[in-house]
């Protein structure tokens, strides 16, 4: 029997090299019929009406599009039954459905395997043979295993491969809320091998551009060689001569020209040519020549970088009215290159809710979806809908769907206009319960939006963000400079600064912690900083210096789960204060508190009362750890819900313990900006909430309309419900009855 993993990875590699989805599905059915030794292999995917569209077939003849109506035929039966159907004579089965004009009658056996992704049947893989024999159990098992992986490969393919676009929903994780519709501007950071093919609109002009590029890069190489020449040893300077001679090589020059004449744009022509020569070198016997494939790859990247600097992202964006930035990573400088009023959304293949891209998007109020996975065959100007509210994007959206989403965008705009009038008003419920609304921050860019929306302080300053946007650990002075601007902007207002919370999903580019099997349970937050006490000491000194004797500094400790962590930190803080005072700095002892995000912290709070001045609930991590659900894993994202009954019960426990021990309490996770969750939080008596700036007006609007007594009654009712759906339904109903349904569209 064949090795399924090996066959699948070969298939995956071959598919990856093909440019269009049409070629890819063809390859899939051809390869599977060869691997399984069957006469026919067909791939069906479900459309939005649950009809099954034939994507490609090896063996069946069909002249036009083939669609099997929902629930019809053996294929429909596979979808309904959700298990393989493997029979020797298909035509004798009561559910047999003949596909007109397919000459299917020649094939007797039928084996259909459901393609399932995230619990939903998305299509069916069918193999058929002329012989009236069912597949052997081994072959069936092989196809079942293959299909479980295949479902992920084909899920985002456009259903119509003839150019009519279709609404393909792809799930990621929420980066920043809101909806945006726009055209893609690809953010690739210079790896030539990720450049897509694009049609070339002006062949002669592009060939001239290619020659100009060659001259420019020759020049750049000469300059680099001149300026570094004296410092270089012979072996390094020989690299320059290798590059120069490659740039003069007629074979390379001619190959790129030929690719352009074949209709590819310059970056695509360059990629194909460089790949071609790199492969040639790689196949050589001589180890010296074989190693030259790296030179040609480096040179290719150099050419691309030079080309892109003359065709910058800003220039590409300038030609598009509504820009969706998209790429493996979207950097802060990419975002900065697009004027704010043009930026409709951001899509990242990787990343998480807390990637600095997401944090910046939040601060700027730009919808963002992270972690959608690699999108193949992307083109500049391709249309996307970015739905940051649900953490999904729509690829190939139809005009009709865009119009529906546009309607939601317009409603949202009207709501925000209405809410801007609330800026100076207090967040007070109609029955007099006052809520302090703080903002979460981490970039200097989001300081002013917070103030603009009327934040009463910073409830969570994520210090890892200034660490993330650099190439190395910032010095005490660097940090002091950044923190000082925070205190200046929020003069007279409380600022809760969290010590460095890296590890898990928050990685520093210059200090990767990537060798852990369970990063979320690993070296992160205070565990990391106490093991790197020099970093913590530097950071605390910088905070104390920046706050001086006027800043209202509160130090917040992340991921605390043990008393020793607190006692060690207290010693360090005392030592930092002593040092600074000896140095003549007017440092004041700040208030210190813990994030309640590791469930173990809850039971310990009474013991910790003498070490801390306040607590802040990090509901994002607390929910993740209570539910054992990775909040940044798109596969389980739909199961993660901070309104889970267990989360609510535990939050209430924290509220009660904090009340008994007179510990001031706030909440700074995503819950604070979710209107449904806020009904519960106000209902259980939490009176300080911290959220991203753009969410603040909406929450204030809710609080001003929601009597606390009513919230408390709803909360009590929710305590008796055992599932998220019922709780959500009750909360939605509450909002509707208060005429606040528009807050959660
Ligand atoms: C949280 O866990 O809820 C929190 C606010 O911290 P972060 O999201 O930065 O992990
Ligand atoms: Mg956290």
XYZ file of C-alpha atoms and ligand atoms in Angstrom:
756
model
C 0.000 0.000 0.000
C 1.224 3.518 -0.759
C 2.354 5.872 1.972
C -0.439 8.391 2.264
C 1.639 11.178 3.812
C 4.322 10.835 1.158
C 1.796 10.800 -1.679
C -0.013 13.749 -0.231
C 3.099 15.847 0.266
C 4.191 15.089 -3.313
C 0.764 16.088 -4.527
C 0.802 19.230 -2.395
C 4.174 20.227 -3.841
C 3.036 19.660 -7.403
C -0.159 21.616 -6.834
C 1.770 24.481 -5.260
C 3.759 24.882 -8.469
C 0.658 25.329 -10.596
C -0.585 28.812 -11.180
C -4.363 28.532 -11.492
C -7.013 26.737 -9.425
C -8.199 25.062 -12.656
C -4.796 23.459 -13.197
C -4.645 22.501 -9.533
C -7.918 20.583 -9.411
C -7.027 18.841 -12.669
C -3.756 17.763 -11.111
C -5.557 16.507 -7.987
C -7.982 14.249 -9.859
C -5.333 12.986 -12.305
C -2.919 12.149 -9.501
C -5.498 10.477 -7.259
C -6.777 8.255 -10.044
C -3.167 7.201 -10.723
C -2.388 6.649 -7.020
C -5.614 4.714 -6.368
C -5.477 2.844 -9.701
C -9.054 3.799 -10.645
C -10.539 4.708 -14.009
C -12.342 7.810 -12.755
C -11.626 10.347 -10.076
C -13.968 13.312 -9.656
C -13.985 16.168 -7.208
C -17.258 17.860 -6.230
C -17.544 20.935 -3.990
C -20.716 22.288 -2.420
C -21.942 25.727 -3.457
C -23.956 28.078 -1.270
C -27.202 26.229 -2.135
C -25.588 22.955 -1.099
C -25.653 21.751 -4.714
C -22.552 19.813 -5.708
C -20.472 21.390 -8.436
C -18.139 19.124 -10.404
C -14.773 20.868 -10.175
C -12.792 18.423 -12.274
C -12.860 14.820 -13.337
C -10.325 12.365 -14.602
C -12.277 9.861 -16.703
C -15.759 11.388 -16.976
C -16.453 13.336 -20.125
C -18.536 16.440 -19.798
C -18.946 19.323 -22.158
C -20.607 21.884 -19.908
C -20.753 22.616 -16.173
C -22.104 19.742 -14.075
C -24.084 20.362 -10.912
C -25.825 17.675 -8.878
C -28.782 19.143 -6.988
C -28.516 19.050 -3.206
C -29.324 15.632 -1.749
C -29.549 13.865 -5.138
C -27.663 10.793 -6.259
C -24.980 8.773 -4.537
C -22.892 11.918 -4.197
C -25.747 13.595 -2.311
C -26.078 10.486 -0.146
C -22.404 10.710 0.833
C -22.979 14.311 1.980
C -26.124 13.353 3.943
C -24.692 10.225 5.548
C -21.251 11.785 6.200
C -19.488 8.465 5.640
C -17.915 6.745 2.623
C -20.164 4.836 0.266
C -18.260 2.037 -1.441
C -20.300 -0.248 -3.731
C -19.528 -2.571 -6.669
C -22.491 -1.609 -8.913
C -23.592 2.001 -8.682
C -26.426 1.744 -11.183
C -28.255 -0.805 -9.004
C -28.326 1.492 -5.997
C -31.727 3.205 -5.428
C -30.021 6.619 -5.143
C -28.115 6.342 -8.441
C -28.376 9.594 -10.433
C -27.103 9.644 -13.972
C -25.158 12.739 -14.974
C -26.343 13.554 -18.477
C -23.661 13.283 -21.165
C -20.945 12.011 -18.802
C -20.704 8.483 -20.314
C -20.789 7.363 -16.680
C -22.640 4.174 -17.633
C -19.301 2.551 -18.527
C -18.199 2.648 -14.893
C -19.706 0.184 -12.457
C -18.058 0.593 -9.069
C -18.478 3.737 -7.004
C -16.660 4.961 -3.921
C -17.545 8.425 -2.591
C -15.682 9.966 0.337
C -16.960 13.074 2.133
C -14.552 16.027 2.279
C -14.949 17.528 5.732
C -13.488 20.738 7.029
C -14.098 22.042 10.544
C -16.992 19.637 11.012
C -18.795 20.584 7.775
C -19.015 18.496 4.619
C -17.677 20.765 1.870
C -17.597 18.276 -1.000
C -17.140 14.706 -2.146
C -14.270 12.830 -3.738
C -15.493 10.042 -6.019
C -13.520 7.203 -7.584
C -15.100 4.798 -10.070
C -13.954 1.817 -12.104
C -15.114 -0.196 -15.084
C -14.933 -3.402 -13.012
C -17.862 -4.183 -10.747
C -15.710 -4.484 -7.627
C -15.842 -2.381 -4.483
C -12.567 -0.796 -3.364
C -10.511 -2.855 -0.938
C -10.687 -1.713 2.729
C -7.017 -0.601 2.484
C -7.710 1.543 -0.573
C -10.786 3.012 1.044
C -8.775 3.828 4.207
C -6.079 5.391 2.062
C -8.598 7.657 0.326
C -10.279 8.612 3.609
C -6.917 9.715 5.022
C -6.042 11.567 1.850
C -9.445 13.274 1.750
C -9.144 14.583 5.304
C -6.125 16.596 4.172
C -7.464 17.304 0.711
C -10.455 19.138 2.192
C -8.115 21.844 3.537
C -6.325 22.098 0.198
C -9.428 22.639 -1.906
C -11.629 24.535 0.534
C -10.740 28.004 -0.718
C -10.900 27.277 -4.413
C -13.354 29.343 -6.437
C -16.294 27.139 -7.321
C -16.507 28.380 -10.844
C -13.199 27.979 -12.548
C -14.395 29.800 -15.613
C -13.827 33.273 -14.228
C -17.208 34.005 -12.641
C -16.354 34.933 -9.067
C -17.919 33.415 -6.065
C -18.231 34.270 -2.396
C -15.573 32.211 -0.688
C -15.536 32.731 3.084
C -12.192 32.117 4.775
C -11.854 32.040 8.491
C -9.023 33.633 10.459
C -9.029 35.316 13.836
C -10.285 38.785 14.715
C -7.520 41.362 14.448
C -9.546 44.549 14.630
C -13.303 44.946 14.403
C -15.262 46.612 11.610
C -15.956 45.806 7.988
C -13.987 46.930 4.954
C -14.326 46.339 1.232
C -11.446 47.049 -1.079
C -8.859 45.879 -3.541
C -5.734 44.009 -2.572
C -2.324 45.587 -2.432
C 0.132 42.788 -1.760
C 2.739 43.358 0.912
C 5.563 41.012 0.114
C 8.793 41.689 1.809
C 11.158 40.844 -0.901
C 11.190 37.079 -1.183
C 11.275 36.581 -4.900
C 9.818 33.083 -4.685
C 6.550 34.398 -3.267
C 5.976 36.801 -6.177
C 2.808 35.910 -8.151
C 2.433 35.827 -11.929
C 0.582 38.808 -13.369
C -0.241 39.708 -16.948
C 2.148 42.104 -18.628
C 0.302 44.999 -20.246
C 3.257 46.547 -22.137
C 5.812 43.982 -23.325
C 8.283 46.342 -25.045
C 8.160 48.823 -22.173
C 8.753 46.032 -19.640
C 11.803 44.773 -21.560
C 13.234 48.299 -21.453
C 12.445 48.390 -17.719
C 14.334 45.083 -17.295
C 17.447 46.500 -18.975
C 17.251 49.672 -16.893
C 16.995 47.496 -13.785
C 20.097 45.539 -14.802
C 22.060 48.765 -15.234
C 20.815 50.133 -11.907
C 21.730 46.999 -9.952
C 25.155 46.798 -11.678
C 25.705 50.338 -10.480
C 24.549 49.529 -6.941
C 26.894 46.543 -6.794
C 29.834 48.688 -7.929
C 29.058 51.265 -5.264
C 28.792 48.629 -2.541
C 32.078 47.096 -3.678
C 33.810 50.470 -3.695
C 32.605 51.534 -0.290
C 33.294 48.171 1.349
C 36.240 47.134 -0.848
C 39.031 47.933 1.571
C 37.371 46.147 4.433
C 36.597 42.965 2.572
C 38.657 39.888 2.305
C 39.042 38.238 -1.081
C 36.431 35.572 -0.583
C 33.736 38.099 0.241
C 34.654 40.505 -2.536
C 34.496 37.629 -5.024
C 30.744 37.540 -4.349
C 30.473 40.960 -5.986
C 32.268 39.740 -9.093
C 30.001 36.662 -9.181
C 26.940 38.936 -9.048
C 28.383 41.205 -11.732
C 29.120 38.377 -14.104
C 25.661 36.871 -13.542
C 24.113 40.227 -14.393
C 26.118 40.267 -17.640
C 25.124 36.739 -18.503
C 23.163 36.670 -21.743
C 21.445 33.434 -20.733
C 19.808 35.101 -17.708
C 19.056 38.326 -19.581
C 17.518 36.398 -22.472
C 15.476 34.093 -20.232
C 13.815 37.032 -18.438
C 13.077 38.668 -21.828
C 11.521 35.454 -23.052
C 9.270 35.209 -19.961
C 8.145 38.811 -20.492
C 7.371 38.051 -24.150
C 5.304 35.104 -22.869
C 3.138 37.702 -21.144
C 4.414 37.734 -17.545
C 5.103 40.993 -15.674
C 8.682 41.745 -14.698
C 8.659 40.386 -11.107
C 6.999 37.152 -12.327
C 9.447 36.809 -15.245
C 12.330 37.349 -12.861
C 11.020 34.729 -10.430
C 10.604 32.103 -13.152
C 14.060 32.762 -14.619
C 15.869 32.801 -11.291
C 14.086 29.609 -10.271
C 15.100 28.015 -13.579
C 18.805 28.822 -13.175
C 18.856 28.066 -9.461
C 17.427 24.599 -10.269
C 20.051 24.098 -12.994
C 22.862 24.868 -10.553
C 21.279 22.710 -7.889
C 21.300 19.717 -10.231
C 25.052 19.964 -10.916
C 27.522 17.325 -9.723
C 30.273 19.734 -8.817
C 29.673 20.927 -5.228
C 31.137 24.372 -5.953
C 28.799 24.954 -8.869
C 25.887 23.465 -6.937
C 26.416 26.031 -4.200
C 26.075 28.812 -6.791
C 22.304 28.361 -6.734
C 22.307 30.462 -3.581
C 24.110 33.290 -5.342
C 21.534 33.421 -8.050
C 18.728 33.375 -5.497
C 20.328 36.250 -3.572
C 20.852 38.171 -6.745
C 17.202 37.615 -7.666
C 16.107 39.079 -4.327
C 18.421 42.003 -4.849
C 16.916 42.702 -8.264
C 13.418 42.450 -6.824
C 14.230 44.804 -3.942
C 15.604 47.362 -6.365
C 12.581 46.975 -8.613
C 10.137 47.328 -5.753
C 11.753 50.459 -4.418
C 10.903 52.045 -7.767
C 7.393 50.583 -7.780
C 6.605 51.046 -4.143
C 3.581 49.925 -2.227
C 2.594 53.571 -1.864
C 2.534 53.982 -5.650
C 0.474 50.833 -6.127
C -1.923 51.951 -3.400
C -2.248 55.405 -4.964
C -4.069 53.906 -7.939
C -6.695 52.168 -5.801
C -9.547 53.963 -4.006
C -10.045 51.442 -1.156
C -6.972 49.449 -0.230
C -6.844 46.088 1.513
C -3.270 45.357 2.572
C -2.579 41.667 2.412
C 0.415 39.432 2.964
C 2.206 36.973 5.194
C 3.017 39.990 7.301
C 1.758 43.529 6.983
C 4.322 45.794 8.565
C 3.817 49.090 10.286
C 5.610 50.845 7.413
C 3.213 49.212 4.914
C 0.323 50.639 6.899
C 2.027 54.008 7.091
C 2.441 54.048 3.300
C -1.324 54.111 2.696
C -3.282 57.285 3.523
C -5.640 56.542 6.444
C -8.818 57.407 4.525
C -7.969 54.874 1.801
C -7.128 51.939 4.034
C -10.199 49.682 4.031
C -8.738 46.632 5.736
C -5.809 44.391 6.553
C -5.449 40.643 6.003
C -2.496 38.652 7.339
C -1.776 35.020 6.489
C -0.281 34.532 9.936
C -0.281 36.491 13.163
C -2.743 36.711 15.959
C -5.057 39.062 17.789
C -2.030 40.467 19.519
C 0.359 40.851 16.635
C 1.468 44.423 16.559
C -0.270 44.759 13.189
C -3.566 43.928 14.905
C -2.891 46.299 17.753
C -2.116 49.139 15.372
C -5.156 48.327 13.238
C -7.274 48.520 16.381
C -5.787 51.838 17.318
C -6.465 53.230 13.867
C -9.929 51.686 13.643
C -9.052 49.681 10.516
C -10.765 46.269 10.187
C -8.245 43.437 10.272
C -8.329 39.652 10.079
C -5.265 37.652 11.047
C -4.197 34.053 10.538
C -6.216 33.243 7.403
C -3.432 30.958 6.169
C -1.521 31.280 2.931
C -3.752 32.549 0.104
C -2.616 31.160 -3.209
C -2.750 32.908 -6.582
C -3.266 36.301 -5.078
C -3.338 39.240 -7.412
C -2.949 42.922 -6.804
C -6.347 44.634 -7.150
C -8.273 41.447 -6.320
C -11.428 42.380 -4.391
C -11.874 41.338 -0.753
C -14.329 41.866 2.063
C -12.602 42.068 5.445
C -15.005 41.277 8.268
C -13.084 42.029 11.440
C -16.238 41.523 13.518
C -16.423 37.828 12.783
C -12.724 37.228 11.940
C -13.523 36.213 8.358
C -12.687 37.438 4.897
C -14.582 36.917 1.667
C -12.593 36.145 -1.461
C -14.143 36.602 -4.905
C -17.168 38.489 -3.460
C -20.052 39.135 -5.816
C -21.427 42.650 -6.306
C -24.543 41.610 -4.440
C -22.608 40.502 -1.372
C -20.489 43.672 -1.472
C -23.683 45.728 -1.519
C -24.954 43.908 1.586
C -21.712 44.506 3.452
C -21.621 48.132 2.271
C -24.997 48.593 3.901
C -23.521 47.426 7.221
C -20.566 49.807 6.788
C -22.936 52.741 6.202
C -24.987 51.900 9.287
C -21.813 51.670 11.355
C -20.702 55.106 10.152
C -24.031 56.659 11.090
C -23.805 55.108 14.538
C -20.284 56.459 15.121
C -21.393 59.959 14.124
C -24.208 59.752 16.607
C -21.850 58.530 19.358
C -19.272 61.280 18.934
C -21.637 63.583 20.862
C -21.024 61.501 24.023
C -17.336 62.363 24.346
C -17.644 64.686 27.351
C -20.502 62.845 29.084
C -19.866 60.419 31.959
C -20.339 56.660 31.634
C -23.182 56.557 34.127
C -26.092 54.120 34.052
C -29.625 55.647 34.267
C -29.792 54.443 37.904
C -26.491 56.098 38.845
C -23.850 53.318 38.621
C -20.605 54.997 37.470
C -18.214 53.077 35.245
C -14.654 54.259 34.566
C -13.751 53.729 30.929
C -10.057 53.339 30.223
C -8.235 52.549 27.038
C -5.770 49.814 26.115
C -2.684 51.128 24.444
C 0.775 50.079 23.340
C 1.774 52.332 20.504
C 2.271 56.051 20.590
C -0.094 56.078 17.619
C -3.025 55.050 19.792
C -2.563 57.574 22.574
C -4.512 60.349 20.911
C -7.458 58.209 19.713
C -7.947 57.195 23.366
C -8.065 60.789 24.522
C -10.224 61.783 21.563
C -12.799 59.200 22.582
C -12.803 60.374 26.184
C -10.705 57.686 27.949
C -10.251 58.414 31.660
C -6.861 56.724 31.777
C -4.875 53.849 30.314
C -6.088 50.599 31.832
C -3.526 48.461 30.049
C -0.364 49.694 28.429
C 1.133 46.686 26.634
C 4.852 47.422 26.868
C 5.733 44.505 24.616
C 4.590 46.540 21.643
C 7.426 49.095 21.794
C 9.697 46.049 22.190
C 8.196 44.329 19.153
C 8.692 47.163 16.699
C 12.466 47.259 17.178
C 15.484 45.164 16.170
C 16.905 44.723 19.670
C 15.963 45.196 23.335
C 15.413 48.910 23.992
C 17.705 50.514 26.559
C 16.473 52.107 29.785
C 16.751 55.504 28.103
C 14.857 54.378 24.994
C 12.065 53.015 27.147
C 11.953 56.040 29.391
C 11.491 58.235 26.348
C 8.515 56.217 25.130
C 6.880 55.869 28.561
C 7.370 59.562 29.274
C 5.229 60.441 26.266
C 2.498 58.203 27.667
C 2.516 60.003 31.020
C 2.612 63.376 29.306
C -0.381 62.531 27.126
C -2.327 61.202 30.124
C -1.137 63.763 32.679
C -3.224 63.537 35.850
C -4.833 60.282 34.738
C -3.992 56.749 35.900
C -1.724 54.664 33.663
C -1.543 50.890 34.210
C 1.728 49.758 32.654
C 2.217 46.068 32.254
C 5.691 44.595 32.492
C 6.934 42.870 29.364
C 4.509 40.088 28.407
C 6.263 38.145 25.686
C 6.264 34.450 24.896
C 3.309 32.391 23.705
C 1.702 34.253 20.838
C 3.764 37.403 21.427
C 7.241 36.951 20.019
C 10.065 39.408 19.711
C 11.743 39.207 16.296
C 15.183 39.366 17.934
C 14.490 36.926 20.793
C 12.379 34.103 19.391
C 11.165 31.518 21.900
C 10.215 28.885 19.389
C 11.324 25.567 20.769
C 8.371 24.950 23.065
C 5.739 22.266 22.578
C 3.106 24.334 24.443
C 4.107 27.988 24.176
C 0.912 29.231 25.849
C 1.885 27.195 28.910
C 5.538 28.019 28.657
C 8.069 30.735 29.144
C 5.908 33.827 28.997
C 4.898 36.916 30.959
C 6.400 37.179 34.419
C 7.985 33.729 34.120
C 10.161 35.032 31.306
C 11.014 38.373 32.883
C 11.908 36.891 36.275
C 14.312 34.554 34.484
C 15.719 37.576 32.652
C 15.761 39.828 35.643
C 18.129 42.306 34.004
C 15.411 43.108 31.439
C 12.799 43.495 34.158
C 15.030 45.722 36.271
C 15.776 47.943 33.260
C 12.103 48.172 32.425
C 10.950 48.966 35.949
C 13.655 51.636 36.294
C 12.511 53.168 32.988
C 8.866 53.197 34.151
C 9.759 54.818 37.477
C 11.945 57.427 35.801
C 9.275 58.247 33.240
C 6.536 58.558 35.885
C 8.752 60.762 38.087
C 6.856 62.193 41.024
C 3.804 63.189 39.015
C 2.835 60.296 36.762
C 0.094 58.089 38.214
C 1.911 54.809 37.542
C 0.325 51.439 38.331
C 2.521 48.429 37.527
C 0.611 45.428 36.239
C 2.182 41.954 36.287
C 1.168 39.450 33.588
C 0.640 35.692 33.943
C 1.216 35.538 37.682
C 0.400 32.148 39.185
C 2.622 31.812 42.267
C 3.253 33.853 45.405
C 7.051 33.749 44.926
C 6.635 35.642 41.675
C 5.068 38.483 43.608
C 7.575 38.490 46.449
C 10.507 38.433 44.017
C 8.985 41.289 42.060
C 8.401 43.334 45.221
C 12.066 42.946 46.165
C 13.098 44.039 42.697
C 10.802 47.065 42.802
C 12.170 48.144 46.192
C 15.698 47.735 44.905
C 14.924 49.797 41.769
C 13.439 52.589 43.908
C 16.461 52.555 46.191
C 18.876 52.696 43.251
C 17.062 55.577 41.602
C 16.771 57.600 44.784
C 20.492 57.128 45.340
C 20.988 58.415 41.814
C 18.966 61.494 42.717
C 15.849 60.605 40.742
C 12.504 61.641 42.251
C 10.861 58.220 42.005
C 7.584 57.413 43.783
C 6.491 53.950 44.853
C 3.830 52.904 42.345
C 0.766 50.786 43.032
C 1.314 47.175 41.972
C -1.268 44.680 40.772
C -1.694 41.414 38.936
C -3.504 40.378 35.808
C -5.971 37.618 36.637
C -5.452 35.478 33.558
C -4.056 32.181 34.831
C -7.012 30.451 36.537
C -4.752 29.530 39.471
C -4.577 33.205 40.390
C -8.233 33.305 41.436
C -7.918 31.040 44.439
C -4.719 32.794 45.500
C -6.085 36.338 45.555
C -6.859 36.337 49.311
C -3.239 35.355 50.034
C -1.907 37.967 47.673
C -3.856 40.836 49.203
C -0.869 41.943 51.273
C 1.423 42.039 48.221
C -0.796 43.886 45.765
C -2.922 47.016 45.479
C -5.334 46.024 42.684
C -6.236 43.338 40.154
C -7.137 43.505 36.490
C -8.862 40.630 34.767
C -7.237 39.601 31.487
C -10.340 37.934 30.141
C -8.643 36.912 26.866
C -6.135 34.632 28.505
C -8.427 33.708 31.378
C -11.025 32.402 28.879
C -8.343 30.651 26.841
C -6.970 28.827 29.879
C -10.349 28.023 31.401
C -11.666 26.616 28.138
C -8.319 25.081 27.080
C -8.853 26.752 23.699
C -6.061 28.524 21.890
C -7.497 31.931 21.119
C -5.281 32.312 18.052
C -5.948 28.988 16.406
C -8.300 29.472 13.475
C -9.329 25.798 13.701
C -10.945 26.272 17.074
C -11.688 29.991 16.860
C -15.425 29.346 16.531
C -15.455 27.458 19.840
C -13.659 30.194 21.766
C -16.233 32.397 23.463
C -15.690 34.662 26.438
C -19.406 34.436 27.228
C -19.062 30.741 28.088
C -20.963 29.912 31.322
C -17.762 28.698 33.007
C -15.993 31.974 32.240
C -18.872 33.993 33.652
C -18.948 31.950 36.845
C -15.214 32.420 37.356
C -15.377 36.151 36.677
C -18.078 36.419 39.291
C -15.856 34.526 41.730
C -13.097 37.104 41.135
C -15.598 39.940 41.712
C -16.700 38.393 45.020
C -13.172 37.713 46.271
C -11.986 41.199 45.255
C -14.999 42.695 47.061
C -14.373 40.696 50.253
C -10.713 41.738 50.322
C -11.228 45.337 49.209
C -9.113 44.883 46.102
C -9.865 47.449 43.386
C -10.827 45.524 40.265
C -10.863 46.235 36.540
C -11.173 44.184 33.360
C -8.975 44.832 30.333
C -9.599 41.936 27.915
C -11.753 41.951 24.767
C -14.896 41.412 26.869
C -14.753 45.046 27.901
C -15.495 46.096 24.335
C -18.180 43.507 23.573
C -21.586 45.112 24.317
C -23.168 41.736 25.140
C -20.434 40.893 27.621
C -20.571 44.371 29.153
C -24.202 43.770 30.222
C -22.882 40.886 32.320
C -19.840 42.767 33.621
C -21.931 45.728 34.755
C -24.479 43.252 36.081
C -21.883 41.598 38.312
C -20.728 45.012 39.521
C -17.433 45.610 37.660
C -16.974 49.368 37.451
C -13.681 49.807 35.563
C -13.345 48.618 31.987
C -10.409 49.076 29.630
C -10.699 48.606 25.868
C -9.290 49.749 22.556
C -10.024 53.395 21.929
C -12.365 52.984 18.987
C -14.748 50.794 21.019
C -15.112 53.232 23.853
C -17.996 55.414 22.532
C -20.136 52.361 21.851
C -19.659 51.015 25.376
C -20.383 54.412 26.885
C -23.604 54.585 24.863
C -24.635 51.194 26.195
C -23.845 52.055 29.804
C -25.800 55.295 29.622
C -28.867 53.360 28.473
C -28.601 50.271 30.676
C -29.880 50.457 34.273
C -27.461 48.549 36.509
C -30.372 46.870 38.285
C -31.596 45.511 34.970
C -28.075 44.310 34.097
C -27.830 42.598 37.501
C -31.145 40.802 36.916
C -30.067 39.608 33.462
C -26.737 38.479 34.884
C -28.507 36.421 37.585
C -30.666 34.835 34.911
C -27.561 33.975 32.843
C -25.972 32.252 35.825
C -28.665 29.591 35.536
C -28.009 28.906 31.828
C -25.661 26.116 30.813
C -24.725 27.111 27.254
C -23.379 30.034 25.289
C -26.219 30.101 22.747
C -28.945 30.663 25.352
C -26.875 33.300 27.131
C -26.185 35.153 23.877
C -29.853 34.979 22.907
C -30.908 36.501 26.243
C -28.316 39.273 25.957
C -29.325 40.064 22.370
C -32.930 40.247 23.487
C -31.931 42.648 26.284
C -30.166 44.954 23.836
C -33.127 44.887 21.482
C -35.555 45.740 24.263
C -33.373 48.752 25.144
C -33.390 49.803 21.480
C -29.655 49.118 21.304
C -29.686 46.334 18.716
C -27.556 48.473 16.399
C -24.570 48.088 18.766
C -23.990 44.467 17.828
C -24.703 44.263 14.101
C -5.831 39.370 28.391
O -5.237 38.289 28.428
O -7.056 39.482 28.491
C -5.071 40.622 28.218
C -5.671 41.795 28.309
O -3.773 40.510 27.904
P -3.249 40.196 26.435
O -4.465 40.205 25.565
O -2.275 41.249 26.115
O -2.641 38.843 26.599
Mg -3.070 38.203 28.574
